[in-house]
PDB file of C-alpha atoms and ligand atoms in Angstrom:
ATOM      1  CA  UNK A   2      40.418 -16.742  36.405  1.00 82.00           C
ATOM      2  CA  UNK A   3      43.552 -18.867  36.951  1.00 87.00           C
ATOM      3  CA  UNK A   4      46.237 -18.033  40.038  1.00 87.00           C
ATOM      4  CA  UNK A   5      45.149 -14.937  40.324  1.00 86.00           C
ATOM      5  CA  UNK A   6      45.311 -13.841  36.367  1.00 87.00           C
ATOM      6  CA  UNK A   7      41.622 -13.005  35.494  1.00 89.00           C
ATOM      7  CA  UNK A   8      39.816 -11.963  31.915  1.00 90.00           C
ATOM      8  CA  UNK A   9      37.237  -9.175  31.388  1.00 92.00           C
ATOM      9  CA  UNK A  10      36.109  -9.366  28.127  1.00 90.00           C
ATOM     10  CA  UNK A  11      33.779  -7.471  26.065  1.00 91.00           C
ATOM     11  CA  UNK A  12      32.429  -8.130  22.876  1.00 87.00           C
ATOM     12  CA  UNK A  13      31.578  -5.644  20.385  1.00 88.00           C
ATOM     13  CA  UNK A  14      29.195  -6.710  17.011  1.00 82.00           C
ATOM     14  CA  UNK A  15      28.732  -3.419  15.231  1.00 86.00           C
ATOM     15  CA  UNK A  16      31.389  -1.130  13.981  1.00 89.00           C
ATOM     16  CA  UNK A  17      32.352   1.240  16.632  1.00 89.00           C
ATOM     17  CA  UNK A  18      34.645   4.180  17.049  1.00 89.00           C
ATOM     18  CA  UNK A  19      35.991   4.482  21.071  1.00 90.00           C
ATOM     19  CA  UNK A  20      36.307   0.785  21.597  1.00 91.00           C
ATOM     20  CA  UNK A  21      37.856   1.124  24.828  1.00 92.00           C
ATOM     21  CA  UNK A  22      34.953   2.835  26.115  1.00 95.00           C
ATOM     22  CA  UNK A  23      33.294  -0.255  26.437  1.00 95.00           C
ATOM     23  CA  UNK A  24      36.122  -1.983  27.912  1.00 95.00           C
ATOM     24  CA  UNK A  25      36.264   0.895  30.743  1.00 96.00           C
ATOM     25  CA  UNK A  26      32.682   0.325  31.155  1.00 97.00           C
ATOM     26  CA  UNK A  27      32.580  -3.549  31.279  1.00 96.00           C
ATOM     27  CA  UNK A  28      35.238  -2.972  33.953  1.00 96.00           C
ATOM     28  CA  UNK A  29      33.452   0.071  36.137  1.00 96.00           C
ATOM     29  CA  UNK A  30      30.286  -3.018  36.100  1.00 96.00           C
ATOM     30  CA  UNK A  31      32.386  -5.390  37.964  1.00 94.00           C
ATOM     31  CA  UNK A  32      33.861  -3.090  39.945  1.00 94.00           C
ATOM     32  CA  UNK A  33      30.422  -2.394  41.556  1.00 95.00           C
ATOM     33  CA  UNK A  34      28.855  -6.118  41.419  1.00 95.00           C
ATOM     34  CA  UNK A  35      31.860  -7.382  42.997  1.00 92.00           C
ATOM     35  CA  UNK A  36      34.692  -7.026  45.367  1.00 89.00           C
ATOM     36  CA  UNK A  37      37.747  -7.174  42.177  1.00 85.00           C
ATOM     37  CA  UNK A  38      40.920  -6.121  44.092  1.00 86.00           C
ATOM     38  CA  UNK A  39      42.451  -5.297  40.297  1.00 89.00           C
ATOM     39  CA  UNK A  40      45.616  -4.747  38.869  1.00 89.00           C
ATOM     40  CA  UNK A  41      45.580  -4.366  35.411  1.00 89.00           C
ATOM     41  CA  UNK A  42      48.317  -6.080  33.443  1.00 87.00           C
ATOM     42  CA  UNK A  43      47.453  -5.861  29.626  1.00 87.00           C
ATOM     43  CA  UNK A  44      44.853  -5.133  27.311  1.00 89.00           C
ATOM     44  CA  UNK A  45      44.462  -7.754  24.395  1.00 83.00           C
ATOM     45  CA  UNK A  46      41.837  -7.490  21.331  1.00 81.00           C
ATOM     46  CA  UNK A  47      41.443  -8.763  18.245  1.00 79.00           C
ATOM     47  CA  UNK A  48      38.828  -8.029  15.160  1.00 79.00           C
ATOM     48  CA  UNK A  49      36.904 -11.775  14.907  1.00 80.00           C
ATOM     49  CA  UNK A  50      35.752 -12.587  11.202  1.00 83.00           C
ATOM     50  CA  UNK A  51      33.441 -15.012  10.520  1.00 92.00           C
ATOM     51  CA  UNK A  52      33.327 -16.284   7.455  1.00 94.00           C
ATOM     52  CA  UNK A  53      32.298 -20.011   5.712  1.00 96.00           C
ATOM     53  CA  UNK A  54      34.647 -21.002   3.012  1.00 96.00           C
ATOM     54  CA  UNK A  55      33.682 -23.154  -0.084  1.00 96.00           C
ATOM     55  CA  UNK A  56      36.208 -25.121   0.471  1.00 96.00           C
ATOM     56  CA  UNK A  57      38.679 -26.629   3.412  1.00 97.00           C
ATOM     57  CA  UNK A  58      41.440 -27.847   1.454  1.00 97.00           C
ATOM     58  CA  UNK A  59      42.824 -24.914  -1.230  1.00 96.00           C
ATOM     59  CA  UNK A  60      46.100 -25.254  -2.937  1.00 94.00           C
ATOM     60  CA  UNK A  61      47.505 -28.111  -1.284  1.00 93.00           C
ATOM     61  CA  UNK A  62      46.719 -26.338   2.106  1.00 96.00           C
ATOM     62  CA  UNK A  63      44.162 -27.881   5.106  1.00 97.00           C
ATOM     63  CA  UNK A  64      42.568 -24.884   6.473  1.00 97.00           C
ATOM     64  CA  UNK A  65      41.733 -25.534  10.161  1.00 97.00           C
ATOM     65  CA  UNK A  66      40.450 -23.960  13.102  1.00 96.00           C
ATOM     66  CA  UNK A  67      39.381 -19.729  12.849  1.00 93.00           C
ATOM     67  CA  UNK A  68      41.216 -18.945  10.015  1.00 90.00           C
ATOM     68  CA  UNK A  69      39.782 -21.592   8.057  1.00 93.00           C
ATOM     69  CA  UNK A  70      36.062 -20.223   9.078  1.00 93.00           C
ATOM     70  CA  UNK A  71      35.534 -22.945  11.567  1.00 96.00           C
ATOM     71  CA  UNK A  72      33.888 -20.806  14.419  1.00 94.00           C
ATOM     72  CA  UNK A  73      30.181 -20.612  15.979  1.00 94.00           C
ATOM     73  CA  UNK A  74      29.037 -17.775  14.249  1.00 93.00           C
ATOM     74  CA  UNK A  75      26.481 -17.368  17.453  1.00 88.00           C
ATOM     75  CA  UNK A  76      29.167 -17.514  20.248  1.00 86.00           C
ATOM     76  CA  UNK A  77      32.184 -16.714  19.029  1.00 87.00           C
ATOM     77  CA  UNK A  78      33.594 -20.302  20.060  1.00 89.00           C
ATOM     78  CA  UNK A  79      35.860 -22.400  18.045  1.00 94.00           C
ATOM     79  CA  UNK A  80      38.204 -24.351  20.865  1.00 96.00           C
ATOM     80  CA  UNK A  81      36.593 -27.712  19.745  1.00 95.00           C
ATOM     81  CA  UNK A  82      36.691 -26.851  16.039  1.00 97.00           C
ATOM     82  CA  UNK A  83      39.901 -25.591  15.953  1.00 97.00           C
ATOM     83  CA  UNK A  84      41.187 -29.489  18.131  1.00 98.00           C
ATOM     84  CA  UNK A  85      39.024 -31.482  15.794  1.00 98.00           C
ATOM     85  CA  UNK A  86      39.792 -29.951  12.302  1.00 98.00           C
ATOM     86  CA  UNK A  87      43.675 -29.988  14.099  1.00 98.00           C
ATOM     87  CA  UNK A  88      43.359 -33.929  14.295  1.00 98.00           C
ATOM     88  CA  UNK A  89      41.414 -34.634  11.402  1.00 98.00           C
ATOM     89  CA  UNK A  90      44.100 -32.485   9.160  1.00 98.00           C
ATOM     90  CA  UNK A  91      46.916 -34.534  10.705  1.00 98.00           C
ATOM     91  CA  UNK A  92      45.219 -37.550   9.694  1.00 98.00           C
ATOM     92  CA  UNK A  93      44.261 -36.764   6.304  1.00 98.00           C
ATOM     93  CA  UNK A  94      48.080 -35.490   6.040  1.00 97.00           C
ATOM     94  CA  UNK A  95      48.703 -39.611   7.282  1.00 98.00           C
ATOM     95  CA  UNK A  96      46.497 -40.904   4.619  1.00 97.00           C
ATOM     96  CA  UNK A  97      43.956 -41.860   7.330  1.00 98.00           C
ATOM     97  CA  UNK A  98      40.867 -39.898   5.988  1.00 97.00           C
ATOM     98  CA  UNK A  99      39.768 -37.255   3.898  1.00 98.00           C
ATOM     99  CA  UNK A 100      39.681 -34.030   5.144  1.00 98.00           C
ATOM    100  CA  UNK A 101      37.560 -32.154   3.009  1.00 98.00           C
ATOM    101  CA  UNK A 102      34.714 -34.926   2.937  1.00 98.00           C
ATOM    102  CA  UNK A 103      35.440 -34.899   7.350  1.00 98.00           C
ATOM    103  CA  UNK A 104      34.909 -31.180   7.847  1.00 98.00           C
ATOM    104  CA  UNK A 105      31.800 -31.686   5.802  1.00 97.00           C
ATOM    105  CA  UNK A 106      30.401 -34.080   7.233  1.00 96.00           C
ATOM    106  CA  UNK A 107      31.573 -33.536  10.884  1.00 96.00           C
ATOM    107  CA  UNK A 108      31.461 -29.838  11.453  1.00 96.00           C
ATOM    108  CA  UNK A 109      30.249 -27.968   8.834  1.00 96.00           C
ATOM    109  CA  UNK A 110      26.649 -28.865   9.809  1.00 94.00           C
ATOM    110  CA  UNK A 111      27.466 -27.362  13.547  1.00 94.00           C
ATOM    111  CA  UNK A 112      29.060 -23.826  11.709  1.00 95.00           C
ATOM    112  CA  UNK A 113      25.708 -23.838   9.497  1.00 95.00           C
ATOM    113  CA  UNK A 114      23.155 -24.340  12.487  1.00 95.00           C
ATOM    114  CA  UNK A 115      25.279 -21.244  14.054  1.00 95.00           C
ATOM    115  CA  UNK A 116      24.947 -18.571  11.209  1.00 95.00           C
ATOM    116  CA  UNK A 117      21.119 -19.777  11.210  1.00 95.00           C
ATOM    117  CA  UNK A 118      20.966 -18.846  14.868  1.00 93.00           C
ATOM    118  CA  UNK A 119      22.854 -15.657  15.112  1.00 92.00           C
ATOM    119  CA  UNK A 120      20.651 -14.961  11.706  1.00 93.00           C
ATOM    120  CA  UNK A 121      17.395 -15.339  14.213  1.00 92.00           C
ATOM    121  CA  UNK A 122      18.991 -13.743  17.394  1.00 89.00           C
ATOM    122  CA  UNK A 123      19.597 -10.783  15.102  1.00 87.00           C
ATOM    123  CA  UNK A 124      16.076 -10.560  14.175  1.00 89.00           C
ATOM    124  CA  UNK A 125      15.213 -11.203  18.082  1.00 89.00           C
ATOM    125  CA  UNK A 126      17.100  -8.700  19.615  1.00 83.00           C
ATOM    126  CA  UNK A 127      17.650  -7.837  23.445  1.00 85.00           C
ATOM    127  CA  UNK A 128      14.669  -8.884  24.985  1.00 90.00           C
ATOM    128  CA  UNK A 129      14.268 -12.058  22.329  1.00 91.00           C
ATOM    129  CA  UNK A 130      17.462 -13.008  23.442  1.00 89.00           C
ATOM    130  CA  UNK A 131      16.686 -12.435  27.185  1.00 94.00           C
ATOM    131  CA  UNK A 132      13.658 -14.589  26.854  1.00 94.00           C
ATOM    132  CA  UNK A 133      16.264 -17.393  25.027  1.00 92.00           C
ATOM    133  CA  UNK A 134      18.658 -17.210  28.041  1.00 93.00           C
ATOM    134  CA  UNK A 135      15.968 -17.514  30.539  1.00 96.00           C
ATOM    135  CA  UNK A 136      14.247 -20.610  28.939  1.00 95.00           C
ATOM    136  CA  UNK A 137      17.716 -22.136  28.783  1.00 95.00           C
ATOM    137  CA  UNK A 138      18.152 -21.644  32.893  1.00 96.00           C
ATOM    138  CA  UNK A 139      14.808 -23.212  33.614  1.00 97.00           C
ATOM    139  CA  UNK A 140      15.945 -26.051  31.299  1.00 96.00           C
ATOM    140  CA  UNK A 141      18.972 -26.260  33.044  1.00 96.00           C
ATOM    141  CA  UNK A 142      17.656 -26.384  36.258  1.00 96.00           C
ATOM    142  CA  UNK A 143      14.476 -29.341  35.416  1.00 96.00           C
ATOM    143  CA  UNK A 144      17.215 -30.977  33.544  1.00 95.00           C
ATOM    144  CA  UNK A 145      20.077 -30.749  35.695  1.00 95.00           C
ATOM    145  CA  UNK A 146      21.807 -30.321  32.291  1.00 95.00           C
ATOM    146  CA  UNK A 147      22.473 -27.089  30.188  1.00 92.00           C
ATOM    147  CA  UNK A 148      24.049 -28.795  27.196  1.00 93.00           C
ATOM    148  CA  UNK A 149      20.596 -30.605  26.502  1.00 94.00           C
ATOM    149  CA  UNK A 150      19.191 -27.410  25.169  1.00 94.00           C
ATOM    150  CA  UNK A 151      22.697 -26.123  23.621  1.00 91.00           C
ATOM    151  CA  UNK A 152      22.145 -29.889  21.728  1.00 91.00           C
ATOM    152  CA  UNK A 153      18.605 -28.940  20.329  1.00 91.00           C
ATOM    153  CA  UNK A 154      19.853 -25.491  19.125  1.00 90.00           C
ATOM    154  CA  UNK A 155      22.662 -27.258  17.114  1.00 90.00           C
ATOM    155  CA  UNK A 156      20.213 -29.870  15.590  1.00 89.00           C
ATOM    156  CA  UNK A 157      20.158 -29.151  11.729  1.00 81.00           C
ATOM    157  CA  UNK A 158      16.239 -30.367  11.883  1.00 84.00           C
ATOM    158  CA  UNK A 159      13.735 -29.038   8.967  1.00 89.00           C
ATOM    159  CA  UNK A 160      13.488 -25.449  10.049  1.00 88.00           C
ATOM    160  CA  UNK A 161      16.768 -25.078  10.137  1.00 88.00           C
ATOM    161  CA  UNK A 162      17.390 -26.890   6.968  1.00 88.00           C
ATOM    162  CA  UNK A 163      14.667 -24.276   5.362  1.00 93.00           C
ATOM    163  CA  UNK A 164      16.035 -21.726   6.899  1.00 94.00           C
ATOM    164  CA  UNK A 165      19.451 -21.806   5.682  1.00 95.00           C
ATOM    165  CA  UNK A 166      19.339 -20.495   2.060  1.00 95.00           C
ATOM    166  CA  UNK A 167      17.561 -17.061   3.477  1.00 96.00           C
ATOM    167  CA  UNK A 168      20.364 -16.675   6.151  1.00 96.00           C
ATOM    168  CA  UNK A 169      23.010 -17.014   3.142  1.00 95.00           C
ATOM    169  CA  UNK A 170      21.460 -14.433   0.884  1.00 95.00           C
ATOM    170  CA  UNK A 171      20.015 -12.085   3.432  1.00 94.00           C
ATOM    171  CA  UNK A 172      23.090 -12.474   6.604  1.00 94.00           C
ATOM    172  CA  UNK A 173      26.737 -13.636   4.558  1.00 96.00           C
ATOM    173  CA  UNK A 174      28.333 -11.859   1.334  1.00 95.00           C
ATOM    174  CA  UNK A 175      30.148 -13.146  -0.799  1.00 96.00           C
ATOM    175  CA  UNK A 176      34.325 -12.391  -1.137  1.00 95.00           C
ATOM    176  CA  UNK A 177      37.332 -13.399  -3.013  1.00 96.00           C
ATOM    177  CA  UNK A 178      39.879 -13.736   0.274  1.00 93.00           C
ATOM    178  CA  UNK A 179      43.886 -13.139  -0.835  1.00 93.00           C
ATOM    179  CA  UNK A 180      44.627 -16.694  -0.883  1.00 92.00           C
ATOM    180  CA  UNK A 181      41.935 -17.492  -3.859  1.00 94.00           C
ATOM    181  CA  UNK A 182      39.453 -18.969  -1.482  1.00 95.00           C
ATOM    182  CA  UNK A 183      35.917 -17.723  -1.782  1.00 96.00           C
ATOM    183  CA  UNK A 184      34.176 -17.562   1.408  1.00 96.00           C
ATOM    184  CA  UNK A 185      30.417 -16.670   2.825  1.00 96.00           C
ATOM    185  CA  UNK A 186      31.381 -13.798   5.043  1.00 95.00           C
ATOM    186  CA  UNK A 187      29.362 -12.260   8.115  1.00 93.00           C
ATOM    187  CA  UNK A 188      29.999  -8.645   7.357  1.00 90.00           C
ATOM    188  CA  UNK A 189      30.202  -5.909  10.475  1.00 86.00           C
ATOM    189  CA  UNK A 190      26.694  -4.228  11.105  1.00 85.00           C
ATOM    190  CA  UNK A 191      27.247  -0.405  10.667  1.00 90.00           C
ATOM    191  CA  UNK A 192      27.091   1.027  14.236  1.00 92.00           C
ATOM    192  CA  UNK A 193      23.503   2.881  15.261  1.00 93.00           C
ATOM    193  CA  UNK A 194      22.497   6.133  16.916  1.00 94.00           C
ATOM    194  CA  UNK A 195      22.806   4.355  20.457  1.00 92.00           C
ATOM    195  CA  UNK A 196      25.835   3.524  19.494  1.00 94.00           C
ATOM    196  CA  UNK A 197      26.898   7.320  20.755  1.00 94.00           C
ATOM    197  CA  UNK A 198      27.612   7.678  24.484  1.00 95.00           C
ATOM    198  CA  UNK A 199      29.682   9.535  26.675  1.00 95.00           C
ATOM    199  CA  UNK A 200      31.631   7.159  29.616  1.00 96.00           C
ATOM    200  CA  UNK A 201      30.241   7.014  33.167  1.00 97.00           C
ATOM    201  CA  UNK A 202      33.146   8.846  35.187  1.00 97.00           C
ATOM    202  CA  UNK A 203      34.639   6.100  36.706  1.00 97.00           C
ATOM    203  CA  UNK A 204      34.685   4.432  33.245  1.00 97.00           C
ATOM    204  CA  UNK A 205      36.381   7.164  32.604  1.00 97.00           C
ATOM    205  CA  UNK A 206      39.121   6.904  35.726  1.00 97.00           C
ATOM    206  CA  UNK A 207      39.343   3.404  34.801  1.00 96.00           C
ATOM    207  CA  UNK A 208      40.786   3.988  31.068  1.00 95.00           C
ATOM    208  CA  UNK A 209      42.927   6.976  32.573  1.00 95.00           C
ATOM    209  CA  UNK A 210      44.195   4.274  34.959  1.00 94.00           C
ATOM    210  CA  UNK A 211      45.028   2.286  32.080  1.00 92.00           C
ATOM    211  CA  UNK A 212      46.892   5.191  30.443  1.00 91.00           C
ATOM    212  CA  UNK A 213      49.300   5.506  33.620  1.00 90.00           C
ATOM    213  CA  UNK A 214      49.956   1.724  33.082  1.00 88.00           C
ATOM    214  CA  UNK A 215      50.522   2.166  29.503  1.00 86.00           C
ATOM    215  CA  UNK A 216      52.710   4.572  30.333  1.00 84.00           C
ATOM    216  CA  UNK A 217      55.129   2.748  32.710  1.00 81.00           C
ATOM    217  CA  UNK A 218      55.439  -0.329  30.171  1.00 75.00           C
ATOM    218  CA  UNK A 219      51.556  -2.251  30.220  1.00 69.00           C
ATOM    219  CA  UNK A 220      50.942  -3.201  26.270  1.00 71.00           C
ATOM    220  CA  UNK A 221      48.242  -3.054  23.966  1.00 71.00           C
ATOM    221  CA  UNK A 222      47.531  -5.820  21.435  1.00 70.00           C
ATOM    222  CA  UNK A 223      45.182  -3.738  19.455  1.00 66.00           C
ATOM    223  CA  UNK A 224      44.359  -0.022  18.150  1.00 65.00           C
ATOM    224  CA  UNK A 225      41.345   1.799  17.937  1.00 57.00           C
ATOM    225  CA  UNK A 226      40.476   1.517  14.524  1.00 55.00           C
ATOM    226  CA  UNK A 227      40.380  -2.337  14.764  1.00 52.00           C
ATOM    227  CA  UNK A 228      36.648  -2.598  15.649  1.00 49.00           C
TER     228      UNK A 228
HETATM  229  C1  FAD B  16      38.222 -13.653  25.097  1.00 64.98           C
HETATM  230  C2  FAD B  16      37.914 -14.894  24.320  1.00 64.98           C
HETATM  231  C3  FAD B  16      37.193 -15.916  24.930  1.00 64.98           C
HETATM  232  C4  FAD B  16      36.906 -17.081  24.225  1.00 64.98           C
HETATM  233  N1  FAD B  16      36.221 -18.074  24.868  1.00 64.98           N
HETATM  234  C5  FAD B  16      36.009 -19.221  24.231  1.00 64.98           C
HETATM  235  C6  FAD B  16      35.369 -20.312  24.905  1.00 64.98           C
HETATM  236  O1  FAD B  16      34.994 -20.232  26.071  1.00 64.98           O
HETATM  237  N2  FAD B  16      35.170 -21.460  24.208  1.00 64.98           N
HETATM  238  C7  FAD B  16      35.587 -21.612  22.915  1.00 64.98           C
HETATM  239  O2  FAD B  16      35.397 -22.679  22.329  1.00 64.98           O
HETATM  240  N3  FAD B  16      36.173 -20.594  22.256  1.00 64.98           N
HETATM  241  C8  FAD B  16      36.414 -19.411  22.873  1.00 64.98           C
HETATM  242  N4  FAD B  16      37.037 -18.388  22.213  1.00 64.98           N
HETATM  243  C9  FAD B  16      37.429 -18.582  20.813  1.00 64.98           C
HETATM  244  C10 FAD B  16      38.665 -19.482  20.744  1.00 64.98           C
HETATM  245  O3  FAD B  16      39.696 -18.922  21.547  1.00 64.98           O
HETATM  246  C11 FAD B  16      39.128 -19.596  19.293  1.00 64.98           C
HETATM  247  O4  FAD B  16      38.038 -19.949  18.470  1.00 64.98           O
HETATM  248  C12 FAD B  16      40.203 -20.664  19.164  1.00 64.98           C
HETATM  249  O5  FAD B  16      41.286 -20.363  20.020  1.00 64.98           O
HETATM  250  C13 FAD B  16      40.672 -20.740  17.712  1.00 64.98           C
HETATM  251  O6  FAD B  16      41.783 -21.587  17.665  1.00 64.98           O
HETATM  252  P1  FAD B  16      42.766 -21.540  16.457  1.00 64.98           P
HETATM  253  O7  FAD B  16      43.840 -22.527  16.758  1.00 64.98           O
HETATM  254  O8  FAD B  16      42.011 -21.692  15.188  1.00 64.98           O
HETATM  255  O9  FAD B  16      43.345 -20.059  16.420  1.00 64.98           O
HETATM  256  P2  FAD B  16      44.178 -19.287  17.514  1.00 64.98           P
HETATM  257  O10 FAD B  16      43.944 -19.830  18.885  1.00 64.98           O
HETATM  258  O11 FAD B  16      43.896 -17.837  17.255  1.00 64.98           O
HETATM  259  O12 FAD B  16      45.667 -19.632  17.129  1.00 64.98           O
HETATM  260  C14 FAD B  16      46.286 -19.082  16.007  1.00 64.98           C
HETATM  261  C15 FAD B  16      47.758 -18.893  16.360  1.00 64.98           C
HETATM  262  O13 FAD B  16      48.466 -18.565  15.161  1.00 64.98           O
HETATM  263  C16 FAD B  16      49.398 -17.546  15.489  1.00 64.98           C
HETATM  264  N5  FAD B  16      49.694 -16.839  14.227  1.00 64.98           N
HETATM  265  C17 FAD B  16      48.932 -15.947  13.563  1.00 64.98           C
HETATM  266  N6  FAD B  16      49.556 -15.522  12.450  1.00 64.98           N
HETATM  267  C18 FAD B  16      50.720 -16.173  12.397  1.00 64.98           C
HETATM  268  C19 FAD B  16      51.814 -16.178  11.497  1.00 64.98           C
HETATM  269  N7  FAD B  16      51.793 -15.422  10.388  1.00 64.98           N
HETATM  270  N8  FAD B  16      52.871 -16.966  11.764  1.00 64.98           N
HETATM  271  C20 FAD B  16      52.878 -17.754  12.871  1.00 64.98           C
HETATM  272  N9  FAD B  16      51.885 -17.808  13.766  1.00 64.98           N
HETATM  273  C21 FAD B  16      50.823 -17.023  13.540  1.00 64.98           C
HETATM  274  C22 FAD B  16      48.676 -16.691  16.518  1.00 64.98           C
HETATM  275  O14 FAD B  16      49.595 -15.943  17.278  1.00 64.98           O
HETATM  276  C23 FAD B  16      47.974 -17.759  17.356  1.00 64.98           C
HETATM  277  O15 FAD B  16      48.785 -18.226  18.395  1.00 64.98           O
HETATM  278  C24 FAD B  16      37.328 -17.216  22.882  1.00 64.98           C
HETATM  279  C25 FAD B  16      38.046 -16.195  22.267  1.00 64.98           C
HETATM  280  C26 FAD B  16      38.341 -15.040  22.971  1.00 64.98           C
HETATM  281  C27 FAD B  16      39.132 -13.956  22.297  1.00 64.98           C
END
């Protein structure tokens, strides 16, 4: 939230048809937990694509940031990737490094221990991840610190090390993307029978309140079909 100009956000893992349903949802949630005062301004979305390339420089290109598959494949983040792989291109474009033999060393370790993660969150599910979030409060509270336990999930260590060649074969496919790169790509889970739900009625209001704005000039970055 900055001056006034807030996000809601909702993130969606499986294929889905209705996207804005959970949107409307997300929304109707706040509305109770909290006093929002909302005017909605604009809906923005996006399809995220995680995917580990084979290589970081292709064609006399640096790939950097998201598009060249530095993101946490557990969180979704990439702010810091995208600002180092930023600098470390501009430097390699200086002469001042190598940038292939950088990412490698620098980041690619961090984008492994990610996929290995969301590999055993996957296999966790709800209330494995519940029990995750709740050890990481308590540490955060003895510690006074919640990156100390965000550090020890991001350590490579022998598990994870051991780990890794089952979360390639059995989590990432392989593709050929348009530009000749071949990446290890995350594909989208195929949506389940839970999946299926009918909107609470103020969701409901809410995305009909959303239609009025569309209607008198609020935009859409995104379609249905791009979940
Ligand atoms: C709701 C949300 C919350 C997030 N929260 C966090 C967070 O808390 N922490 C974090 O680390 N990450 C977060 N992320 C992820 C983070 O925003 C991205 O990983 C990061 O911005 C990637 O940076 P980037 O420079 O690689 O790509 P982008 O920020 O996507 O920048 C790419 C730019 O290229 C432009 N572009 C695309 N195609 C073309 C073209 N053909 N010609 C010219 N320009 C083009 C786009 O318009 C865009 O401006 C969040 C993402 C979302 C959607």
């Amino acid at each position: 939230m900055i001056d006034g100009i807030g996000l809601i956000c909702t993130c969606l893992w499986r294929q889905q048809k209705g996207t804005s349903r959970y949107l409307n949802e997300t929304i109707a949630w706040y509305e109770q937990h909290y006093d929002l005062n909302r005017k909605p301004i604009k809906r923005v979305g996006g399809k995220g694509d995680f995917s580990m390339p084979d290589k970081y420089v292709h064609d006399g290109r640096y790939y950097v940031g998201e598009a060249g598959g530095l993101q946490d494949f557990m969180w979704g983040f990439g702010m810091r990737y995208a600002v180092t792989s930023g600098v470390l291109a501009a430097k390699a474009v200086l002469g001042e490094c190598d940038y292939e033999t950088e990412v490698r060393k620098r980041l690619v370790p961090l984008v492994r221990a990610s996929a290995i993660n969301r590999f055993l969150m996957n296999r966790v599910g709800n209330r494995g991840f519940k029990m995750v979030a709740n050890h990481w409060m308590r540490d955060q509270r003895r510690k006074g610190d919640g990156l100390s336990f965000m550090r020890w999930m991001y350590k490579p260590g022998l598990l994870r090390r051991l780990l890794w060649p089952v979360v390639r074969l059995g989590m990432l496919r392989r593709k050929e993307l348009a530009d000749g790169r071949m990446v290890s790509r995350m594909p989208f889970r195929k949506s389940l029978s839970r999946d299926i739900w009918e909107q609470s009625v103020r969701a409901e209001e809410i995305g009909n309140e959303w239609n009025q704005v569309r209607k008198g000039g609020g935009r859409t970055s995104f379609g249905e079909s791009d979940a």
